[in-house]
GROMACS .gro file of C-alpha atoms in nm:
model
  398
    1UNK     CA    1  -2.113   0.679  -0.498
    2UNK     CA    2  -2.009   0.582  -0.852
    3UNK     CA    3  -2.272   0.673  -1.112
    4UNK     CA    4  -2.294   0.428  -1.402
    5UNK     CA    5  -2.503   0.432  -1.719
    6UNK     CA    6  -2.565   0.095  -1.886
    7UNK     CA    7  -2.674   0.105  -2.251
    8UNK     CA    8  -2.822  -0.171  -2.468
    9UNK     CA    9  -3.095  -0.170  -2.729
   10UNK     CA   10  -3.244  -0.494  -2.593
   11UNK     CA   11  -3.464  -0.456  -2.288
   12UNK     CA   12  -3.411  -0.814  -2.175
   13UNK     CA   13  -3.034  -0.757  -2.162
   14UNK     CA   14  -3.083  -0.449  -1.945
   15UNK     CA   15  -3.316  -0.644  -1.716
   16UNK     CA   16  -3.054  -0.917  -1.682
   17UNK     CA   17  -2.791  -0.656  -1.593
   18UNK     CA   18  -3.024  -0.508  -1.329
   19UNK     CA   19  -3.068  -0.849  -1.169
   20UNK     CA   20  -2.700  -0.943  -1.189
   21UNK     CA   21  -2.581  -0.615  -1.036
   22UNK     CA   22  -2.861  -0.573  -0.782
   23UNK     CA   23  -2.619  -0.645  -0.497
   24UNK     CA   24  -2.411  -0.338  -0.585
   25UNK     CA   25  -2.690  -0.083  -0.556
   26UNK     CA   26  -2.540   0.055  -0.232
   27UNK     CA   27  -2.204   0.123  -0.403
   28UNK     CA   28  -2.330   0.222  -0.747
   29UNK     CA   29  -2.600   0.458  -0.866
   30UNK     CA   30  -2.709   0.276  -1.182
   31UNK     CA   31  -2.929   0.390  -1.467
   32UNK     CA   32  -3.023   0.195  -1.779
   33UNK     CA   33  -3.081   0.331  -2.129
   34UNK     CA   34  -3.245   0.135  -2.410
   35UNK     CA   35  -3.037   0.251  -2.705
   36UNK     CA   36  -2.790   0.524  -2.790
   37UNK     CA   37  -3.039   0.808  -2.824
   38UNK     CA   38  -3.188   0.748  -2.479
   39UNK     CA   39  -2.834   0.733  -2.342
   40UNK     CA   40  -2.751   1.074  -2.489
   41UNK     CA   41  -3.065   1.221  -2.333
   42UNK     CA   42  -2.972   1.082  -1.990
   43UNK     CA   43  -2.614   1.207  -2.025
   44UNK     CA   44  -2.744   1.555  -2.097
   45UNK     CA   45  -2.963   1.545  -1.787
   46UNK     CA   46  -2.749   1.364  -1.530
   47UNK     CA   47  -2.382   1.333  -1.434
   48UNK     CA   48  -2.216   0.994  -1.478
   49UNK     CA   49  -1.874   0.852  -1.394
   50UNK     CA   50  -1.893   0.548  -1.623
   51UNK     CA   51  -2.076   0.448  -1.941
   52UNK     CA   52  -2.103   0.076  -2.024
   53UNK     CA   53  -2.251   0.015  -2.368
   54UNK     CA   54  -2.332  -0.261  -2.612
   55UNK     CA   55  -2.173  -0.226  -2.954
   56UNK     CA   56  -2.438  -0.338  -3.204
   57UNK     CA   57  -2.731  -0.099  -3.172
   58UNK     CA   58  -2.944   0.070  -3.440
   59UNK     CA   59  -2.903   0.439  -3.524
   60UNK     CA   60  -2.635   0.528  -3.266
   61UNK     CA   61  -2.416   0.223  -3.213
   62UNK     CA   62  -2.169   0.175  -2.929
   63UNK     CA   63  -1.869   0.316  -3.115
   64UNK     CA   64  -2.058   0.631  -3.214
   65UNK     CA   65  -2.202   0.673  -2.864
   66UNK     CA   66  -1.858   0.653  -2.703
   67UNK     CA   67  -1.716   0.891  -2.963
   68UNK     CA   68  -1.978   1.148  -2.862
   69UNK     CA   69  -1.919   1.081  -2.492
   70UNK     CA   70  -1.546   1.134  -2.540
   71UNK     CA   71  -1.607   1.467  -2.712
   72UNK     CA   72  -1.874   1.607  -2.480
   73UNK     CA   73  -1.803   1.439  -2.146
   74UNK     CA   74  -1.435   1.345  -2.170
   75UNK     CA   75  -1.383   1.252  -1.804
   76UNK     CA   76  -1.633   0.965  -1.820
   77UNK     CA   77  -1.490   0.613  -1.819
   78UNK     CA   78  -1.598   0.443  -2.142
   79UNK     CA   79  -1.651   0.066  -2.147
   80UNK     CA   80  -1.790  -0.163  -2.416
   81UNK     CA   81  -1.983  -0.474  -2.308
   82UNK     CA   82  -2.072  -0.658  -2.624
   83UNK     CA   83  -2.098  -0.990  -2.803
   84UNK     CA   84  -1.958  -1.059  -3.147
   85UNK     CA   85  -1.917  -0.745  -3.354
   86UNK     CA   86  -1.793  -0.661  -3.701
   87UNK     CA   87  -1.425  -0.576  -3.725
   88UNK     CA   88  -1.508  -0.236  -3.874
   89UNK     CA   89  -1.713  -0.144  -3.564
   90UNK     CA   90  -1.427  -0.249  -3.339
   91UNK     CA   91  -1.181  -0.037  -3.538
   92UNK     CA   92  -1.412   0.261  -3.483
   93UNK     CA   93  -1.436   0.181  -3.112
   94UNK     CA   94  -1.063   0.138  -3.041
   95UNK     CA   95  -1.004   0.512  -2.998
   96UNK     CA   96  -1.291   0.615  -2.769
   97UNK     CA   97  -1.306   0.290  -2.568
   98UNK     CA   98  -1.106   0.244  -2.250
   99UNK     CA   99  -1.192  -0.122  -2.187
  100UNK     CA  100  -1.370  -0.377  -2.408
  101UNK     CA  101  -1.558  -0.660  -2.234
  102UNK     CA  102  -1.711  -0.951  -2.422
  103UNK     CA  103  -2.046  -1.113  -2.345
  104UNK     CA  104  -2.123  -1.319  -2.151
  105UNK     CA  105  -1.957  -1.131  -1.867
  106UNK     CA  106  -2.015  -1.204  -1.499
  107UNK     CA  107  -2.069  -0.947  -1.225
  108UNK     CA  108  -1.721  -1.000  -1.080
  109UNK     CA  109  -1.550  -0.905  -1.405
  110UNK     CA  110  -1.771  -0.598  -1.455
  111UNK     CA  111  -1.720  -0.475  -1.099
  112UNK     CA  112  -1.346  -0.537  -1.116
  113UNK     CA  113  -1.309  -0.330  -1.434
  114UNK     CA  114  -1.532  -0.049  -1.311
  115UNK     CA  115  -1.363  -0.028  -0.971
  116UNK     CA  116  -1.014  -0.032  -1.123
  117UNK     CA  117  -1.110   0.243  -1.367
  118UNK     CA  118  -1.257   0.458  -1.090
  119UNK     CA  119  -1.034   0.387  -0.788
  120UNK     CA  120  -0.762   0.632  -0.886
  121UNK     CA  121  -0.998   0.912  -0.989
  122UNK     CA  122  -1.019   1.038  -0.631
  123UNK     CA  123  -0.640   1.037  -0.601
  124UNK     CA  124  -0.603   1.266  -0.902
  125UNK     CA  125  -0.760   1.596  -0.790
  126UNK     CA  126  -0.680   1.794  -1.107
  127UNK     CA  127  -0.997   1.771  -1.319
  128UNK     CA  128  -0.821   1.908  -1.628
  129UNK     CA  129  -0.563   1.628  -1.619
  130UNK     CA  130  -0.835   1.368  -1.566
  131UNK     CA  131  -1.021   1.492  -1.871
  132UNK     CA  132  -0.712   1.511  -2.091
  133UNK     CA  133  -0.592   1.164  -1.995
  134UNK     CA  134  -0.939   1.013  -2.032
  135UNK     CA  135  -0.981   1.182  -2.370
  136UNK     CA  136  -0.668   1.031  -2.523
  137UNK     CA  137  -0.771   0.820  -2.821
  138UNK     CA  138  -0.419   0.762  -2.954
  139UNK     CA  139  -0.104   0.677  -2.764
  140UNK     CA  140   0.164   0.948  -2.794
  141UNK     CA  141   0.498   0.802  -2.894
  142UNK     CA  142   0.839   0.912  -3.015
  143UNK     CA  143   0.853   1.039  -3.372
  144UNK     CA  144   1.140   0.809  -3.464
  145UNK     CA  145   0.965   0.501  -3.324
  146UNK     CA  146   0.644   0.567  -3.516
  147UNK     CA  147   0.835   0.635  -3.838
  148UNK     CA  148   1.025   0.307  -3.800
  149UNK     CA  149   0.706   0.114  -3.722
  150UNK     CA  150   0.515   0.257  -4.018
  151UNK     CA  151   0.807   0.185  -4.249
  152UNK     CA  152   0.823  -0.176  -4.134
  153UNK     CA  153   0.447  -0.228  -4.165
  154UNK     CA  154   0.443  -0.085  -4.517
  155UNK     CA  155   0.693  -0.346  -4.627
  156UNK     CA  156   0.550  -0.626  -4.840
  157UNK     CA  157   0.670  -0.880  -4.585
  158UNK     CA  158   0.705  -0.706  -4.248
  159UNK     CA  159   0.900  -0.887  -3.979
  160UNK     CA  160   0.688  -0.962  -3.674
  161UNK     CA  161   1.004  -0.972  -3.465
  162UNK     CA  162   1.105  -0.626  -3.586
  163UNK     CA  163   0.754  -0.489  -3.522
  164UNK     CA  164   0.765  -0.627  -3.167
  165UNK     CA  165   1.111  -0.481  -3.113
  166UNK     CA  166   1.001  -0.133  -3.221
  167UNK     CA  167   0.688  -0.135  -3.005
  168UNK     CA  168   0.884  -0.262  -2.704
  169UNK     CA  169   1.132   0.025  -2.748
  170UNK     CA  170   0.866   0.294  -2.695
  171UNK     CA  171   0.680   0.360  -2.370
  172UNK     CA  172   0.356   0.487  -2.525
  173UNK     CA  173   0.343   0.203  -2.777
  174UNK     CA  174   0.402  -0.051  -2.501
  175UNK     CA  175   0.112   0.090  -2.298
  176UNK     CA  176  -0.126   0.085  -2.595
  177UNK     CA  177  -0.041  -0.268  -2.700
  178UNK     CA  178  -0.093  -0.378  -2.338
  179UNK     CA  179  -0.438  -0.217  -2.347
  180UNK     CA  180  -0.534  -0.403  -2.665
  181UNK     CA  181  -0.447  -0.748  -2.531
  182UNK     CA  182  -0.575  -0.683  -2.176
  183UNK     CA  183  -0.926  -0.621  -2.315
  184UNK     CA  184  -1.148  -0.818  -2.553
  185UNK     CA  185  -1.105  -0.595  -2.857
  186UNK     CA  186  -0.964  -0.881  -3.064
  187UNK     CA  187  -1.033  -1.199  -2.868
  188UNK     CA  188  -1.022  -1.299  -2.505
  189UNK     CA  189  -0.800  -1.084  -2.280
  190UNK     CA  190  -0.452  -1.220  -2.224
  191UNK     CA  191  -0.181  -1.167  -1.964
  192UNK     CA  192   0.127  -1.134  -2.181
  193UNK     CA  193   0.494  -1.169  -2.096
  194UNK     CA  194   0.619  -0.892  -2.324
  195UNK     CA  195   0.518  -0.645  -2.596
  196UNK     CA  196   0.666  -0.890  -2.846
  197UNK     CA  197   0.424  -1.160  -2.732
  198UNK     CA  198   0.134  -0.913  -2.758
  199UNK     CA  199   0.239  -0.833  -3.116
  200UNK     CA  200   0.253  -1.204  -3.195
  201UNK     CA  201  -0.099  -1.256  -3.057
  202UNK     CA  202  -0.246  -0.966  -3.255
  203UNK     CA  203  -0.061  -1.045  -3.576
  204UNK     CA  204   0.107  -0.824  -3.832
  205UNK     CA  205  -0.197  -0.777  -4.057
  206UNK     CA  206  -0.416  -0.654  -3.773
  207UNK     CA  207  -0.143  -0.423  -3.646
  208UNK     CA  208  -0.089  -0.288  -3.997
  209UNK     CA  209  -0.456  -0.187  -4.007
  210UNK     CA  210  -0.451  -0.044  -3.654
  211UNK     CA  211  -0.135   0.161  -3.708
  212UNK     CA  212  -0.164   0.273  -4.070
  213UNK     CA  213  -0.543   0.309  -4.107
  214UNK     CA  214  -0.704   0.339  -3.764
  215UNK     CA  215  -0.414   0.541  -3.621
  216UNK     CA  216  -0.370   0.411  -3.267
  217UNK     CA  217  -0.039   0.596  -3.225
  218UNK     CA  218   0.044   0.966  -3.243
  219UNK     CA  219   0.392   1.106  -3.301
  220UNK     CA  220   0.475   1.358  -3.027
  221UNK     CA  221   0.768   1.583  -2.942
  222UNK     CA  222   0.643   1.580  -2.580
  223UNK     CA  223   0.659   1.956  -2.559
  224UNK     CA  224   1.021   1.975  -2.679
  225UNK     CA  225   1.108   2.094  -2.329
  226UNK     CA  226   1.461   2.213  -2.251
  227UNK     CA  227   1.596   2.004  -1.966
  228UNK     CA  228   1.347   1.720  -2.017
  229UNK     CA  229   1.484   1.434  -2.226
  230UNK     CA  230   1.242   1.172  -2.353
  231UNK     CA  231   1.542   0.962  -2.449
  232UNK     CA  232   1.670   0.971  -2.090
  233UNK     CA  233   1.326   0.877  -1.958
  234UNK     CA  234   1.315   0.585  -2.202
  235UNK     CA  235   1.665   0.463  -2.120
  236UNK     CA  236   1.599   0.480  -1.746
  237UNK     CA  237   1.268   0.297  -1.788
  238UNK     CA  238   1.436   0.024  -1.992
  239UNK     CA  239   1.697  -0.026  -1.722
  240UNK     CA  240   1.439  -0.034  -1.442
  241UNK     CA  241   1.231  -0.285  -1.640
  242UNK     CA  242   1.524  -0.523  -1.685
  243UNK     CA  243   1.637  -0.486  -1.323
  244UNK     CA  244   1.282  -0.537  -1.190
  245UNK     CA  245   1.232  -0.854  -1.392
  246UNK     CA  246   1.572  -0.986  -1.284
  247UNK     CA  247   1.501  -0.915  -0.917
  248UNK     CA  248   1.169  -1.100  -0.940
  249UNK     CA  249   1.341  -1.395  -1.107
  250UNK     CA  250   1.621  -1.426  -0.851
  251UNK     CA  251   1.355  -1.416  -0.578
  252UNK     CA  252   1.195  -1.721  -0.739
  253UNK     CA  253   0.872  -1.543  -0.826
  254UNK     CA  254   0.627  -1.691  -1.079
  255UNK     CA  255   0.688  -1.599  -1.442
  256UNK     CA  256   0.384  -1.370  -1.453
  257UNK     CA  257   0.510  -1.165  -1.157
  258UNK     CA  258   0.847  -1.125  -1.329
  259UNK     CA  259   0.679  -1.020  -1.654
  260UNK     CA  260   0.443  -0.777  -1.477
  261UNK     CA  261   0.750  -0.633  -1.304
  262UNK     CA  262   0.907  -0.571  -1.646
  263UNK     CA  263   0.594  -0.393  -1.773
  264UNK     CA  264   0.567  -0.186  -1.454
  265UNK     CA  265   0.931  -0.084  -1.480
  266UNK     CA  266   0.892   0.006  -1.845
  267UNK     CA  267   0.583   0.215  -1.775
  268UNK     CA  268   0.662   0.366  -1.434
  269UNK     CA  269   0.745   0.707  -1.587
  270UNK     CA  270   0.469   0.716  -1.848
  271UNK     CA  271   0.297   0.989  -1.646
  272UNK     CA  272   0.586   1.226  -1.722
  273UNK     CA  273   0.535   1.174  -2.094
  274UNK     CA  274   0.159   1.221  -2.068
  275UNK     CA  275   0.198   1.549  -1.877
  276UNK     CA  276   0.455   1.677  -2.127
  277UNK     CA  277   0.231   1.574  -2.418
  278UNK     CA  278  -0.104   1.698  -2.282
  279UNK     CA  279   0.012   2.007  -2.090
  280UNK     CA  280   0.346   2.111  -2.243
  281UNK     CA  281   0.344   2.472  -2.119
  282UNK     CA  282   0.272   2.374  -1.760
  283UNK     CA  283   0.524   2.091  -1.768
  284UNK     CA  284   0.786   2.325  -1.911
  285UNK     CA  285   0.718   2.550  -1.611
  286UNK     CA  286   0.758   2.254  -1.373
  287UNK     CA  287   1.092   2.161  -1.530
  288UNK     CA  288   1.206   2.523  -1.502
  289UNK     CA  289   1.115   2.520  -1.131
  290UNK     CA  290   1.367   2.240  -1.076
  291UNK     CA  291   1.640   2.465  -1.219
  292UNK     CA  292   1.536   2.787  -1.048
  293UNK     CA  293   1.467   2.644  -0.703
  294UNK     CA  294   1.673   2.328  -0.691
  295UNK     CA  295   1.372   2.107  -0.616
  296UNK     CA  296   1.299   1.765  -0.762
  297UNK     CA  297   1.073   1.724  -1.062
  298UNK     CA  298   0.841   1.524  -0.837
  299UNK     CA  299   0.804   1.825  -0.608
  300UNK     CA  300   0.759   2.060  -0.903
  301UNK     CA  301   0.483   1.838  -1.043
  302UNK     CA  302   0.302   1.836  -0.710
  303UNK     CA  303   0.315   2.216  -0.688
  304UNK     CA  304   0.212   2.266  -1.050
  305UNK     CA  305  -0.055   1.999  -1.094
  306UNK     CA  306  -0.147   1.886  -0.742
  307UNK     CA  307  -0.034   1.539  -0.848
  308UNK     CA  308   0.281   1.365  -0.963
  309UNK     CA  309   0.353   1.162  -1.274
  310UNK     CA  310   0.291   0.848  -1.066
  311UNK     CA  311  -0.078   0.932  -1.017
  312UNK     CA  312  -0.114   1.039  -1.379
  313UNK     CA  313   0.053   0.729  -1.520
  314UNK     CA  314  -0.133   0.485  -1.299
  315UNK     CA  315  -0.462   0.659  -1.381
  316UNK     CA  316  -0.402   0.616  -1.753
  317UNK     CA  317  -0.306   0.251  -1.715
  318UNK     CA  318  -0.604   0.175  -1.492
  319UNK     CA  319  -0.836   0.340  -1.746
  320UNK     CA  320  -0.683   0.125  -2.017
  321UNK     CA  321  -0.742  -0.192  -1.817
  322UNK     CA  322  -0.379  -0.281  -1.747
  323UNK     CA  323  -0.335  -0.558  -1.486
  324UNK     CA  324  -0.375  -0.428  -1.131
  325UNK     CA  325  -0.023  -0.522  -1.012
  326UNK     CA  326   0.123  -0.305  -1.288
  327UNK     CA  327  -0.101  -0.009  -1.202
  328UNK     CA  328  -0.016  -0.046  -0.833
  329UNK     CA  329   0.358  -0.047  -0.901
  330UNK     CA  330   0.339   0.265  -1.120
  331UNK     CA  331   0.132   0.443  -0.854
  332UNK     CA  332   0.342   0.350  -0.551
  333UNK     CA  333   0.698   0.315  -0.680
  334UNK     CA  334   0.810   0.634  -0.500
  335UNK     CA  335   0.578   0.620  -0.199
  336UNK     CA  336   0.526   0.253  -0.111
  337UNK     CA  337   0.462   0.302   0.260
  338UNK     CA  338   0.619   0.048   0.494
  339UNK     CA  339   0.870  -0.144   0.283
  340UNK     CA  340   0.876  -0.448   0.510
  341UNK     CA  341   0.521  -0.523   0.399
  342UNK     CA  342   0.599  -0.527   0.029
  343UNK     CA  343   0.909  -0.735   0.103
  344UNK     CA  344   0.706  -0.998   0.284
  345UNK     CA  345   0.444  -0.997   0.007
  346UNK     CA  346   0.666  -0.974  -0.301
  347UNK     CA  347   0.491  -0.831  -0.605
  348UNK     CA  348   0.582  -0.597  -0.895
  349UNK     CA  349   0.588  -0.287  -0.669
  350UNK     CA  350   0.865  -0.456  -0.466
  351UNK     CA  351   1.073  -0.517  -0.777
  352UNK     CA  352   1.014  -0.173  -0.931
  353UNK     CA  353   1.087   0.015  -0.607
  354UNK     CA  354   1.417  -0.169  -0.571
  355UNK     CA  355   1.508  -0.143  -0.940
  356UNK     CA  356   1.437   0.230  -0.947
  357UNK     CA  357   1.650   0.290  -0.638
  358UNK     CA  358   1.935   0.086  -0.780
  359UNK     CA  359   1.941   0.272  -1.110
  360UNK     CA  360   1.935   0.630  -0.976
  361UNK     CA  361   2.262   0.819  -0.943
  362UNK     CA  362   2.153   1.181  -0.888
  363UNK     CA  363   2.289   1.380  -0.593
  364UNK     CA  364   1.969   1.334  -0.394
  365UNK     CA  365   2.050   0.963  -0.358
  366UNK     CA  366   2.278   0.879  -0.071
  367UNK     CA  367   2.509   0.584  -0.074
  368UNK     CA  368   2.479   0.344   0.218
  369UNK     CA  369   2.742   0.078   0.293
  370UNK     CA  370   2.880   0.131  -0.059
  371UNK     CA  371   2.603  -0.086  -0.195
  372UNK     CA  372   2.254   0.060  -0.174
  373UNK     CA  373   2.077   0.389  -0.229
  374UNK     CA  374   1.780   0.550  -0.064
  375UNK     CA  375   1.564   0.854  -0.134
  376UNK     CA  376   1.420   1.106   0.110
  377UNK     CA  377   1.071   1.024  -0.022
  378UNK     CA  378   1.108   0.654   0.060
  379UNK     CA  379   1.155   0.506   0.405
  380UNK     CA  380   1.354   0.183   0.381
  381UNK     CA  381   1.347  -0.047   0.682
  382UNK     CA  382   1.665  -0.239   0.778
  383UNK     CA  383   1.543  -0.568   0.631
  384UNK     CA  384   1.472  -0.401   0.298
  385UNK     CA  385   1.816  -0.236   0.303
  386UNK     CA  386   1.978  -0.574   0.359
  387UNK     CA  387   1.784  -0.721   0.069
  388UNK     CA  388   1.874  -0.421  -0.146
  389UNK     CA  389   2.242  -0.500  -0.095
  390UNK     CA  390   2.179  -0.851  -0.226
  391UNK     CA  391   1.986  -0.721  -0.528
  392UNK     CA  392   2.250  -0.458  -0.595
  393UNK     CA  393   2.518  -0.725  -0.617
  394UNK     CA  394   2.300  -0.937  -0.845
  395UNK     CA  395   2.220  -0.653  -1.085
  396UNK     CA  396   2.583  -0.543  -1.117
  397UNK     CA  397   2.648  -0.852  -1.325
  398UNK     CA  398   2.383  -0.754  -1.581
   0.00000   0.00000   0.00000
């Protein structure tokens, strides 16, 4: 049973939450704290999976409460549920907050966010990884990308197109910008078509403050691991993103499905970067295992961490409130189950699975009919193989 702590300084708001969420008492163990200090006392006494707090409270406000929760209980999912708040408070909350919900908020939205944030917890058995991923308050990104972004934003007249281009070039930056527009940090949540559109919605001045003052990004060398190339990961992700979007488009899918397919392709390897950033020594060992034993990095991750980069990446994205179809595609892109089902019900996982297969050229991929590839981890039914041949021909022209 998921244990949730709701925090607000107004008793009538807590009473309203009790009434609204009464129907979930069999799924959730809920407690209610009137103010930040009472919340801290309950956190010290009981174990919680999720904290949902108002922002504007006396003494210990929501941003400060979540900062303390992040430090002392890092594995807890941290959600803001608040009305209008000063921009300065929001800046302070951006780091420790996973998802920001604006009042009024109905029960369906609250339950959807909580369930998405918690669903993948059980599939990630390594408690250390869960804590490290949950504790991230800045998105790790490539040193060169952050330097270029900071340089552009320090210009007297920064180009919004250039800012969008830089953010779209980096996996960590793309994930963070998706988090900001998928929540209510700076307005109503939006489903965006691209990082460039997200940048346009937020605006250059806000991004300048977030990047240069608040510090939402962190330059990382991702462990500087021999045999692990961040550039190769990025280039492969870019190619999968473009292929996935193209496949969705030629299948006549709605624009949002095509755009979600692009995001899922761009982010499908983000778990590798998070493992290399958070646990560099262990990831270096996993990479070395691939050389010493001739196993795949996927297998080495499973042996080292008890989970693969797919679970880690999808857990991060679900915590950050990314759209469910994107999280699903990142989680399942190597192990989708019966492929005829995802072919009949086309969604981003369909596009990303196909795009990833079509862009791999390592020895473990086996050529079939001179047109399609398959992996030992993925069972492709005949109908999917036939469709793969069609997609392969279409992507060769790109």
